[in-house]
Amino acid sequence: MMAVQSFAKRSDVLPVASWVRDYLHRAELPALTEKAIAREYRKRADKGTVQDADLWVTRTLESIPTGVDLRADDETLCRDAESFASECWALRQIMENVDSDVFHLLPLLDYCQEKGFDAPDAQQAAGIWARACDPRWWRRRLRQRQRRAVEQINVDLGRVHRYAGLYCSADTMAARKRQKERNRNLLASMQAVNEMGQVYTLEELAAVSNSNPAIRRAELMTRIAGFELIAIGMGHAGEFYTLTTPSKFHARHGQTGHENEKWARKYARDAQQYLCKVWARIRSALSRNGLKIYGFRVAEPHHDGTVHWHMLFFMEPGAVDKVREIMRKYALAEDGHEKGAQENRFEAKAIDWSQGSAVGYIAKYISKNIDGLRADGVDSGDDLEAEGPMSGQEGAARVDAWASTWGIRQFQQIGGPPVTIWRELRRAQLTGDDAKQEQLAYVLWREVRGLPAGPQSLLDEAVEAADGGHWNTFVRLLGGPFVPRQELPLSVHRADVDEDARNRYGEIMPGRVLGVVEFSTGQMVTSRVHQWVLQRSGEAAQPWSTVNNCTDTENRRLYQAEIPAEWLERTLNSGTPMLPLDEYEQMQPRALRPDEAEAIRVAEEEARQQKGISWGLYRSRETLRGWRFAGIAGLGNRDGRKIETAAASSPGTGHRQHDERAAAGRGICRSHDAGSNRLAGGNSPAARGTAGLENSIARAQSWLKAI
């Protein structure tokens, strides 16, 4: 320790070349950083040669992006953002009369390059200009660039490793704390108000969403455990892999914290891009060999901030050896000959079910990368990467700052259905009278059309699985862990695009999410039941584009009492005014009798009064998010995709047969729903004649009890 202190004192008085002092001054560095670089320069000149020290300081300062002022505080960055946006606006006025998009954008591309940024990413020139003229667009990028430049300097100076700053530097930790405090203040100052007059701060809403670390951790563990149950049930093998980068990506040695001589000034983001490229090659090779896997990938930092991946995958037992071979091949494709590469670049462990759960292999990495807590809320224990004692929560906070600074995606699901459907179904839960009335309305709708009540629909079962947190059941219902996206039976359903709903850059926004739809039947469950507007505390409410995109449109009428519930979803989809009852019935293959229409209206009115319209009572041959119903039993789209069910051998066949038989009074076609309960021919609505409203409701209620 005395030797280190004596050297530090001596290095402060060692001479620094005048060109280095001028170079440091022009670099606009914070005073402490400038002194630290000068000290490191003296140390390298003393231990090695002046030429080595000159080369080091040149490379260090040249790695700082063009135009970055590391001394600027947040207020200065905001002023710079306003200035850049104003200059872009002036450029836009000059180029307004230029017809060609290419020449129209050239001055803007040159301006962004001069400032050290890529041009805004948008599909049309108007969107590119709109972003460049927005101070908020510049502000985000200025803050991000400065934080990364500061962290680069700290890595160069040796301030990021287990003996200095674990995972990230003290500067990055302080910046992340300021950012989170700024975000908390903003969320606390904003209120969301719905049509029922309920008011919540955005901070309160964030606490019950996936923004809450505890909720995010619980969801990840639920999904991982669900995959494990599937693997056990299907007799699949479990594998735990670790994938790391070549030596040139590692700035510091793990044992001593000394600089790695092979380091090529590649930082965490470079390492992540390298691993993504390796993974893309692995996935291509797996696909070529017909090998399928499913599971999760976790990205986390080494002690010096270099990225490595942990992966928990499940697969057919016969695929294990080939998957390992492919993974190892591409993991070692670059610099695989260097010392330690064979032992450290790729590691594989087989999951031994007799020794415990596969979830245990990855649970500690989930906790470490979120909040450092176990499922019971207790700290997960000391971070083993640290030199001294460091709690799991403190380590997780440093990992969070690291991931935020470098833009690292920490978790990724591989295989299985998309989690978006799962989350939407979990939003849509109804209990008690609400659920009973909705189910009654749906069953009654099928009954008056002569369709079998059948067992519980796939969508119903998926809703129950999501509500109960059974990821394994949810995956099974949607086709299993290997189901292709284009063959999923359920999909997130969006409203039709509203030409008047535009984002802050004037671009047409996609239709807002309404719920989840089952392709084969058109049945839908609504997950977004409220209309929200955003306001600052004490101010009048203003529309918020990401929550309420349908102000003064037909969509806002969803919860107005005078609208019959049967046609709500049709209006919600099409964006066109609802048709009167007589016009609507003329569009049907068979017009409903008055008692049937009344039965539907009564049941749906009860559901509407409960604010529980989550069953979309769709008719056939209606456009739904680019898909066109060709019949109650089949579905095809404009791209030629077709989903067949046991009800029909070609789109529309089942429905046409039903129309013909029902009109002739011969009951439903028995090919409607293979495996479900059939109705006798005399039970069709046409054959019953004047069965009456009471009998229809009684039958629907009895079916409801049966399913």
Coordinates of C-alpha atoms in Angstrom, one line a residue, residues 40 108 125 176 192 224 255 272 356 390 466 664-665:
E40 CA -2.4 7.3 -16.0
L108 CA -30.0 16.9 -42.6
A125 CA -38.9 11.9 -45.1
R176 CA -28.4 6.3 -13.2
A192 CA -54.3 9.1 -15.7
I224 CA -39.3 -20.5 -16.9
Q255 CA -7.8 -12.1 -10.7
Q272 CA -23.2 -7.7 -27.1
G356 CA -33.3 -30.6 -8.4
M390 CA -21.7 -6.6 -1.6
A466 CA -53.2 -17.1 -17.9
A664 CA -84.3 -26.0 -44.7
G665 CA -85.0 -26.8 -41.1

